[in-house]
mmCIF file of C-alpha atoms in Angstrom:
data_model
loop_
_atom_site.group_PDB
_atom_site.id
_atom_site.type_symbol
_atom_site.label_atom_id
_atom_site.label_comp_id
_atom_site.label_asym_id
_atom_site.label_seq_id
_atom_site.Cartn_x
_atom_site.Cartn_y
_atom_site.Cartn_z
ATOM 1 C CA UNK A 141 116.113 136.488 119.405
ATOM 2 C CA UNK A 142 117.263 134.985 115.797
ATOM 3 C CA UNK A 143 113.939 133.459 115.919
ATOM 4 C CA UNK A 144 111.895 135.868 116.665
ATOM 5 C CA UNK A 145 113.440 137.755 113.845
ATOM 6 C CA UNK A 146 113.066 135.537 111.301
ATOM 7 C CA UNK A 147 109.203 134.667 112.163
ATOM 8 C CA UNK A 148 108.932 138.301 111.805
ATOM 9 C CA UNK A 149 110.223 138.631 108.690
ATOM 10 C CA UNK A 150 108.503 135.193 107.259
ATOM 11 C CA UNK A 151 105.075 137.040 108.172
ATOM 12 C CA UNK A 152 105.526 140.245 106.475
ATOM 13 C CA UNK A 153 106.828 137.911 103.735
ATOM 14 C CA UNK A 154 103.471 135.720 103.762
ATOM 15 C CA UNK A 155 101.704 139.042 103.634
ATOM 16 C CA UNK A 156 102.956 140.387 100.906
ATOM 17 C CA UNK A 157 102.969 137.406 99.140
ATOM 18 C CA UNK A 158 99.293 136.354 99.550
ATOM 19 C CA UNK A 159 98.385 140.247 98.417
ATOM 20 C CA UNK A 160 100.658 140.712 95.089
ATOM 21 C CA UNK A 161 98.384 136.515 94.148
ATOM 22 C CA UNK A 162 95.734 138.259 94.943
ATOM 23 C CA UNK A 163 96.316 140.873 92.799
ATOM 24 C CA UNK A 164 97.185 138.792 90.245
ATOM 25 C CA UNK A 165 93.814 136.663 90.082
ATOM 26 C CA UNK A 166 92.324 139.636 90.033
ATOM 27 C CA UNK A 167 94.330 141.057 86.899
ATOM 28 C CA UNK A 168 93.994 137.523 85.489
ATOM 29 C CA UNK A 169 90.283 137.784 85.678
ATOM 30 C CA UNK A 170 90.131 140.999 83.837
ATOM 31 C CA UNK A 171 92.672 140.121 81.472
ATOM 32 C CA UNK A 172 90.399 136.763 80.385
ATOM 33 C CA UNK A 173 86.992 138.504 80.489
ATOM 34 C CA UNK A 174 87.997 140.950 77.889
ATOM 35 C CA UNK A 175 89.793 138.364 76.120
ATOM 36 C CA UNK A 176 86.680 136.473 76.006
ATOM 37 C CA UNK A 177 84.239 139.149 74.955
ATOM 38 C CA UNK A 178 86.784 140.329 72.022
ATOM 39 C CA UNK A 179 86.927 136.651 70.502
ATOM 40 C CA UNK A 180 83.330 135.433 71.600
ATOM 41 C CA UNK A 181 80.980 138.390 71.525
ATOM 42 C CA UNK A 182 77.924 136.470 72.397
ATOM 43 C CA UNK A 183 75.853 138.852 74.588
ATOM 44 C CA UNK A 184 72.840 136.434 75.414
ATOM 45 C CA UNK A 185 73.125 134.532 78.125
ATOM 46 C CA UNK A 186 71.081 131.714 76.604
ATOM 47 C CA UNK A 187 74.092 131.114 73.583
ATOM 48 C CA UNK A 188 76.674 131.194 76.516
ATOM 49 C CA UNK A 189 74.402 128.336 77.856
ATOM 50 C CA UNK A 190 74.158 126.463 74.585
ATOM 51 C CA UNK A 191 78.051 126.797 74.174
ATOM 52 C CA UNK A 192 79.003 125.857 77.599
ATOM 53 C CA UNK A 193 76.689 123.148 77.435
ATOM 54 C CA UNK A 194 78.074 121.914 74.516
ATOM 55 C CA UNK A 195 81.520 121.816 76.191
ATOM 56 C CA UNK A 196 80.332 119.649 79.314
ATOM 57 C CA UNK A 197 77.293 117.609 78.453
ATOM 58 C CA UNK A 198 76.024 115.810 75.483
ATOM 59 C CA UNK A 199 72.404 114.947 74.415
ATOM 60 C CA UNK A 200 70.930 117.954 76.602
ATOM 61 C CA UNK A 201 67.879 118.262 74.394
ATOM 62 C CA UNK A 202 65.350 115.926 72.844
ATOM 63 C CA UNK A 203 62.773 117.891 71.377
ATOM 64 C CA UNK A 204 60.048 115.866 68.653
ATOM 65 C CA UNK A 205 57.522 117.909 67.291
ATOM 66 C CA UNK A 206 55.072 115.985 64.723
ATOM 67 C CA UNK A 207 51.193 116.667 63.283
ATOM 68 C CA UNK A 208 48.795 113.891 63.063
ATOM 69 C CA UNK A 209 46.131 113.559 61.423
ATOM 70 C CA UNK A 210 42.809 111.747 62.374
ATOM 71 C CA UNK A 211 41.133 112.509 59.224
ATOM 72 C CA UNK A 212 40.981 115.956 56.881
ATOM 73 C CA UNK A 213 39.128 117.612 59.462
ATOM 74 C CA UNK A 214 40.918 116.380 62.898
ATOM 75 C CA UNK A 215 44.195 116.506 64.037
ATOM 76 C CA UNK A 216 46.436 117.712 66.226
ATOM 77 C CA UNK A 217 49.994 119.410 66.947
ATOM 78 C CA UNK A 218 51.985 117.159 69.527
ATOM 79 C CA UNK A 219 55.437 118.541 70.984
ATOM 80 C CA UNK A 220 57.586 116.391 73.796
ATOM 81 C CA UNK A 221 60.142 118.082 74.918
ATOM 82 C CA UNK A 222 62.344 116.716 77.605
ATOM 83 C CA UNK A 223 65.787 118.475 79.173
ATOM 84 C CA UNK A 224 68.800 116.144 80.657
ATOM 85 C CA UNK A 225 69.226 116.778 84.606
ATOM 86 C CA UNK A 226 72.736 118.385 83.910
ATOM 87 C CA UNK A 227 71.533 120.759 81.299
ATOM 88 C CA UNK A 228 68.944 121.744 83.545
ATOM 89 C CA UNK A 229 70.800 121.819 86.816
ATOM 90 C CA UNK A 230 73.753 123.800 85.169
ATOM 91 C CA UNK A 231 71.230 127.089 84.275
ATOM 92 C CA UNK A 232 67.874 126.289 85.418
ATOM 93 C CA UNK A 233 66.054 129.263 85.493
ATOM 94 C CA UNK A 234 66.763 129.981 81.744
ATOM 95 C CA UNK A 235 65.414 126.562 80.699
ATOM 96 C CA UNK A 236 62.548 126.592 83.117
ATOM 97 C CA UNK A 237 61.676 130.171 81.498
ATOM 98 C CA UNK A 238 61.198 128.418 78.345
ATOM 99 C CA UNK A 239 58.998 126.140 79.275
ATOM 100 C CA UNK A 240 56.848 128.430 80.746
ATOM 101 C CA UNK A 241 57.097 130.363 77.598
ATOM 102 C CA UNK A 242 55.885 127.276 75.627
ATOM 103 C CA UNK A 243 53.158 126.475 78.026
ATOM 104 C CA UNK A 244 51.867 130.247 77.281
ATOM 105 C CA UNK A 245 51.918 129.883 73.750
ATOM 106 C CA UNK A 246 50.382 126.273 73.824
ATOM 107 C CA UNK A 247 47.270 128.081 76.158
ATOM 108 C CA UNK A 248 46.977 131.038 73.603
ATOM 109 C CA UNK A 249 46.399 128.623 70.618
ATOM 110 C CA UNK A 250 43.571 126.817 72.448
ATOM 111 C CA UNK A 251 45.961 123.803 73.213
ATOM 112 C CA UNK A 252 46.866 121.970 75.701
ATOM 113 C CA UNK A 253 49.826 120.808 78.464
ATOM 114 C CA UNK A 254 51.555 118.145 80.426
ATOM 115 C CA UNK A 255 53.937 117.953 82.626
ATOM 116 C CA UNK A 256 55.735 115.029 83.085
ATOM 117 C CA UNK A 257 58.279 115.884 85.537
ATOM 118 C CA UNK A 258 59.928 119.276 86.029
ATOM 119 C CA UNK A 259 62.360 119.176 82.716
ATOM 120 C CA UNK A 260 59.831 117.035 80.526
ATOM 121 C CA UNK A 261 56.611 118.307 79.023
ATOM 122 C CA UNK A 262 53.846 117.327 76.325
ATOM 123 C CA UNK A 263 51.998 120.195 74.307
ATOM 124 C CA UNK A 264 49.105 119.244 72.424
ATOM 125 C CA UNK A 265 47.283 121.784 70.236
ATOM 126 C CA UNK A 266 44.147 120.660 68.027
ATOM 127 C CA UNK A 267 43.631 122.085 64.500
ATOM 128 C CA UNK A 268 40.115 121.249 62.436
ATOM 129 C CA UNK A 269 41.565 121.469 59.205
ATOM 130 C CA UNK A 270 44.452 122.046 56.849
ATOM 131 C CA UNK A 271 44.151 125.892 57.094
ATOM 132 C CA UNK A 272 43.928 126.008 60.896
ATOM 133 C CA UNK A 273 46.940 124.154 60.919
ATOM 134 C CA UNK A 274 49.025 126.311 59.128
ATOM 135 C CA UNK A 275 48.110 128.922 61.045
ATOM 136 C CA UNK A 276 48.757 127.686 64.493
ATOM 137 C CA UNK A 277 52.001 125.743 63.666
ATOM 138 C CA UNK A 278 53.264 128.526 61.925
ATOM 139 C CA UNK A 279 52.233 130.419 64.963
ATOM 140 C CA UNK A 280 53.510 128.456 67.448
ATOM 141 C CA UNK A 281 57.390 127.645 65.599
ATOM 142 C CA UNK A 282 57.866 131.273 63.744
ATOM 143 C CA UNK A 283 60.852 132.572 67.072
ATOM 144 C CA UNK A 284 60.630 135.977 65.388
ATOM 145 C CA UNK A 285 57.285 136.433 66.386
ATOM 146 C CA UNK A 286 57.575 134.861 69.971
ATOM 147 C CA UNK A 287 60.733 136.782 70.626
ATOM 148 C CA UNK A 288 58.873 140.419 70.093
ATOM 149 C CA UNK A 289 55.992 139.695 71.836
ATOM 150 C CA UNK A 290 57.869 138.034 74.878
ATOM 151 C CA UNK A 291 60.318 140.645 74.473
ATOM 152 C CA UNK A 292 57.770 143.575 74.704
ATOM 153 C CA UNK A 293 56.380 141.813 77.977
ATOM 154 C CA UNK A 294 59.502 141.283 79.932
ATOM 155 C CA UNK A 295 61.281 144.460 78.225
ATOM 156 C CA UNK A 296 64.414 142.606 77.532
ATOM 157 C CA UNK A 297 67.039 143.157 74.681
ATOM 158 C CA UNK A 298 68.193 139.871 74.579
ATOM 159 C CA UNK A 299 67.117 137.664 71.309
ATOM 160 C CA UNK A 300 67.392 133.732 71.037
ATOM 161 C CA UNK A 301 68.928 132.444 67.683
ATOM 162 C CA UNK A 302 66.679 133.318 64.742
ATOM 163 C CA UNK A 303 65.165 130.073 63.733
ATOM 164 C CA UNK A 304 62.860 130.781 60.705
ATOM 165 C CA UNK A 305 59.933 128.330 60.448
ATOM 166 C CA UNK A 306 57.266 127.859 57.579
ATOM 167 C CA UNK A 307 54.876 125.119 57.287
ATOM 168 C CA UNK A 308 52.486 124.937 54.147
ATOM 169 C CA UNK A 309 49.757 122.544 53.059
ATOM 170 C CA UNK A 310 47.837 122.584 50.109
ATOM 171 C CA UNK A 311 44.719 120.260 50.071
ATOM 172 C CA UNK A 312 42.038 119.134 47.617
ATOM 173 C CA UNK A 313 39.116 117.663 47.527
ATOM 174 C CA UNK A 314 38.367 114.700 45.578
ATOM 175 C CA UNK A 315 34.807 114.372 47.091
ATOM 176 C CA UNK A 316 35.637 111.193 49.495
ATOM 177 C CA UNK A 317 39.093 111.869 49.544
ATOM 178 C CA UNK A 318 41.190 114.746 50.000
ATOM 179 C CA UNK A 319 44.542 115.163 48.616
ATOM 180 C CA UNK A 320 47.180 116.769 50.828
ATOM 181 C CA UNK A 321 50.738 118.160 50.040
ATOM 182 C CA UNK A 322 53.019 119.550 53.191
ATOM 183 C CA UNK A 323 56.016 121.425 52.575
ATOM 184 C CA UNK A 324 58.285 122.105 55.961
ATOM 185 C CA UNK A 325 61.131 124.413 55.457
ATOM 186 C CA UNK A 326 63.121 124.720 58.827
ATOM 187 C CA UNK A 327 66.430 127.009 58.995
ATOM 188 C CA UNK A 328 68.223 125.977 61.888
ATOM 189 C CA UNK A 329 71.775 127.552 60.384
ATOM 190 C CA UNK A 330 71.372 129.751 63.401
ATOM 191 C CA UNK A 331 72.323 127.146 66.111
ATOM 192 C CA UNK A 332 75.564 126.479 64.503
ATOM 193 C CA UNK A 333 77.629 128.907 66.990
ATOM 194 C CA UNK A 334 80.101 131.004 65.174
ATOM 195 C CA UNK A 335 82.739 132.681 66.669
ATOM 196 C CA UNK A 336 83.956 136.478 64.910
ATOM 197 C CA UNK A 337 85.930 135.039 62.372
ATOM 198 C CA UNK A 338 83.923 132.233 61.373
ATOM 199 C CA UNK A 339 85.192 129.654 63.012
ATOM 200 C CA UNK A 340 82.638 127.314 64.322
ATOM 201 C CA UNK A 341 82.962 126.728 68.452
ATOM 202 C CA UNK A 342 80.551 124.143 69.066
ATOM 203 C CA UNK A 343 78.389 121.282 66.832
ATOM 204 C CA UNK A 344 74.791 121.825 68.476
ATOM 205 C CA UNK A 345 73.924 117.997 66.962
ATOM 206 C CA UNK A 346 76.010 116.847 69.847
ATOM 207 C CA UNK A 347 73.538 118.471 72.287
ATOM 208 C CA UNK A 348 69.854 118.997 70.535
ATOM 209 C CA UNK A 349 68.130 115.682 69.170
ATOM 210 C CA UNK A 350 65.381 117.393 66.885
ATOM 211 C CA UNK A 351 62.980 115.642 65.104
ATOM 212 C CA UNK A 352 59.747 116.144 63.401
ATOM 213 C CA UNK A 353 57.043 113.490 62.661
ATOM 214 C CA UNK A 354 53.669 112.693 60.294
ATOM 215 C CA UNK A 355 51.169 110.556 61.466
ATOM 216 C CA UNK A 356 48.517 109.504 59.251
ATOM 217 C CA UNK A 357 45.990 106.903 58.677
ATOM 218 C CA UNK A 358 46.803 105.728 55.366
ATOM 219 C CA UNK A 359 50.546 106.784 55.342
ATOM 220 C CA UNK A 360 52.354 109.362 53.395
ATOM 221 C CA UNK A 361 55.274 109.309 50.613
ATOM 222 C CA UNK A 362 57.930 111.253 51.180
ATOM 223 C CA UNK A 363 59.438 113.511 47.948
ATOM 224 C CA UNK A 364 63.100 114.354 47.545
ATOM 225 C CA UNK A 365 62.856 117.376 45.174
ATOM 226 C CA UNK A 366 65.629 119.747 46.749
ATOM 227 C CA UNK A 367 69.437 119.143 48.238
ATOM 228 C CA UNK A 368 68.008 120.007 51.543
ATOM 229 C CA UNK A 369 65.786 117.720 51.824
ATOM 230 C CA UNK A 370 65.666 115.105 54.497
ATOM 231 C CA UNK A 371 65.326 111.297 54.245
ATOM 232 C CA UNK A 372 62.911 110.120 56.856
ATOM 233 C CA UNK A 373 62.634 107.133 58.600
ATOM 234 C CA UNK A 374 59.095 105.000 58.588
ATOM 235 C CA UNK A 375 57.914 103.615 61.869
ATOM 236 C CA UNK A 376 54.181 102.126 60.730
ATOM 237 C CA UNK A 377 51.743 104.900 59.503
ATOM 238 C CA UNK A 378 54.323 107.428 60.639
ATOM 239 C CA UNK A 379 57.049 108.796 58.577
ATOM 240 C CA UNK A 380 60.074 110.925 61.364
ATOM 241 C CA UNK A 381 62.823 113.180 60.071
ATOM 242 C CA UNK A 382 66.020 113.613 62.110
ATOM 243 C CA UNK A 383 66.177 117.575 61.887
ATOM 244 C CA UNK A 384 69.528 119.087 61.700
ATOM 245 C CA UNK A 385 70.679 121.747 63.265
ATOM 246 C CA UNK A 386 72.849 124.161 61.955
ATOM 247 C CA UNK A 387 71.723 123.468 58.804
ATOM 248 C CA UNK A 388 68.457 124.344 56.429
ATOM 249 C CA UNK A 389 66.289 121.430 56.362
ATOM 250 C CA UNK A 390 63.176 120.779 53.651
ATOM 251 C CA UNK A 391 60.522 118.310 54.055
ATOM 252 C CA UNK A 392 57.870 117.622 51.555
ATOM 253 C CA UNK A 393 55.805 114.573 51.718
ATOM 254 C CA UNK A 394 52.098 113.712 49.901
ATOM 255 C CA UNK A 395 49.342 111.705 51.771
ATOM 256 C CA UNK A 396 45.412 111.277 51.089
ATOM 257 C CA UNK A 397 42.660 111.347 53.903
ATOM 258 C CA UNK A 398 39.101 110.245 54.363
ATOM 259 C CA UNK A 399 36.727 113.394 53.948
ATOM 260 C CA UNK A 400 34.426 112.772 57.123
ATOM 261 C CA UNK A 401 32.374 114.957 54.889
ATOM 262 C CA UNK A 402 32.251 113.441 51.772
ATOM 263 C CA UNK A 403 31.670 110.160 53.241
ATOM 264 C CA UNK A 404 28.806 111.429 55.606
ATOM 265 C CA UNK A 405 26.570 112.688 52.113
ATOM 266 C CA UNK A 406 27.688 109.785 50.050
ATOM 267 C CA UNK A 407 25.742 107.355 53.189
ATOM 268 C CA UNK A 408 22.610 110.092 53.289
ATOM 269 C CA UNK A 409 21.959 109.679 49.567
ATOM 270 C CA UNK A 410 22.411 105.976 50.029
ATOM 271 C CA UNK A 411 20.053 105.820 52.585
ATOM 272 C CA UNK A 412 17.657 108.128 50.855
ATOM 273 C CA UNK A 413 17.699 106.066 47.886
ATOM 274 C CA UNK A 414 17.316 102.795 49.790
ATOM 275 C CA UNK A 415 14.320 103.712 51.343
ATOM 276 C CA UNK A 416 12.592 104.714 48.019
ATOM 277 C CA UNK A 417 13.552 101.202 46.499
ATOM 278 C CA UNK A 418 12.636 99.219 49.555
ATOM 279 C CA UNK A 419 9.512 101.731 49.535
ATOM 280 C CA UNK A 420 8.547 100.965 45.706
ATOM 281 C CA UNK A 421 9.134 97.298 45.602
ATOM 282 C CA UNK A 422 8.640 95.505 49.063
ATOM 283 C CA UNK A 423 5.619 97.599 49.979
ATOM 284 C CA UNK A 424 2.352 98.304 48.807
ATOM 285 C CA UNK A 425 1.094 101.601 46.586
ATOM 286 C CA UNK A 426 0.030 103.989 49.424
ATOM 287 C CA UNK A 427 -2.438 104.981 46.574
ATOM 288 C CA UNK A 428 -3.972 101.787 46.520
ATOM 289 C CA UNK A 429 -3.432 100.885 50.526
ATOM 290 C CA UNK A 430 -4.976 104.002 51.616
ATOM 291 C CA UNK A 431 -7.982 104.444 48.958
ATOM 292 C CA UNK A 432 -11.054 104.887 49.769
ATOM 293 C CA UNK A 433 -13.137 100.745 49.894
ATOM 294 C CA UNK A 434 -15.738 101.010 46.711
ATOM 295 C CA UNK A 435 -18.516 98.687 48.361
ATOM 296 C CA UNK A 436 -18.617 101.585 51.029
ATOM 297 C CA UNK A 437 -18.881 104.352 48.590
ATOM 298 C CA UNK A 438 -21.879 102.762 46.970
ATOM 299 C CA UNK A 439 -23.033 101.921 49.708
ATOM 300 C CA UNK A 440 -23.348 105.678 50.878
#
């Protein structure tokens, strides 16, 4: 009877124990999601992905983008971009999204796309000369501009970082050559997560490897004219900068290139004026070799 009591009693005890930590959890929940929103008001989803990946993984993104040039009037834009497993198995569908978003851009500006594998991927766009180039890479990088236009198709009111992006090149021509100057400003302060009072909650270095790289056939020299500007590292014809996020970074580098065009009239009037020597010394007058024989003039 004692016992029968007391199991009684241990069961309504159980009960009402397992309901008041229920409770509980569920208060606790609350109490942290509003404590979270009032110190961390991050409403996109993609900076609560940046930050959490930040927390748990390291080196999530390696992302090079670089311009080479074949000559002044060939060349192309070349981005690899390749996502660790975690990063990608952690939030998927918001990385994937990306890519697809690059792979549209890539299409619109005439270029072209590889997959790799499911997380890495090559985008190649061409540019005929210096102008073109501006355009399209400024195209391509400027977020602002991506984020309406995406934005107005999927009508969402979420916005990635603001990443401002200019690139600028100023060339002349020097008939066979062609001098060209390329200024790169890139403000990545945006990445650096802040939280409401300024406090910084994450170093995005620790997760993005950025880099941007200058191939050319002759080489280029780099100039340090500004505080910002980046020291890069030469690998052959090729000069790469280590971007850095969270902070504004400058490049500005001067390189020379064979004018295809230049080159191509310099070997016509070459060839022209070959042909009249070889024609005016090694061969006979065609006034003499073609006039008319004098013993068959008298003759008629």
């Amino acid at each position: 009877m004692n016992y029968s009591i007391f199991r009684k009693i241990l069961v309504r005890f159980t009960k009402a124990l397992s309901f008041v930590l229920i409770k509980m959890a569920l208060f606790i929940k609350l109490i942290s999601r509003n404590l979270i929103n009032r110190i961390f008001p991050i409403k996109n989803p993609i900076l609560w992905l940046v930050l959490l990946s930040s927390l748990l993984l390291t080196g999530c993104v390696e992302y090079d983008a670089g311009v080479t040039f074949n000559n002044s009037n060939n060349g192309e834009i070349v981005q690899h971009i390749k996502l660790g497993e975690r990063l990608t198995s952690f939030s998927g569908d918001y990385v994937y999204e990306w890519l697809h978003s690059i792979e549209r851009r890539a299409r619109q500006l005439e270029g072209k796309t590889q997959r790799i594998s499911q997380e890495e991927i090559i985008v190649k766009i061409p540019f005929s000369n210096g102008q073109e180039l501006q355009e399209k890479f400024n195209d391509f990088f400027n977020s602002r501009t991506n984020q309406k236009s995406e934005a107005l198709q999927k009508g969402s009111e979420s916005e990635l970082p603001k990443i401002e992006s200019n690139l600028l090149i100023n060339q002349n021509n020097f008939v066979l050559l062609v001098r060209n100057r390329l200024i790169y400003d890139l403000d990545l302060r945006s990445l650096s997560l802040i939280a409401s009072r300024g406090n910084v909650l994450s170093d995005t270095g620790s997760i993005l490897d950025l880099e941007f790289s200058l191939k050319t056939p002759w080489g280029a020299r780099n100039i340090q004219r500004t505080e910002t500007a980046i020291q890069p590292e030469k690998k052959g014809q090729q000069l790469v900068w280590q971007l850095k996020p969270g902070e504004l970074n400058h490049i500005e580098v001067v390189f020379w290139l064979p004018s295809p065009l230049g080159i191509g009239g310099l070997l016509i009037i070459l060839f022209v004026s070959g042909g009249i020597y070889l024609r005016y010394n090694f061969m006979p007058d065609p006034r003499v070799q073609f006039a008319p024989d004098p013993k068959v003039a008298a003759t008629d």
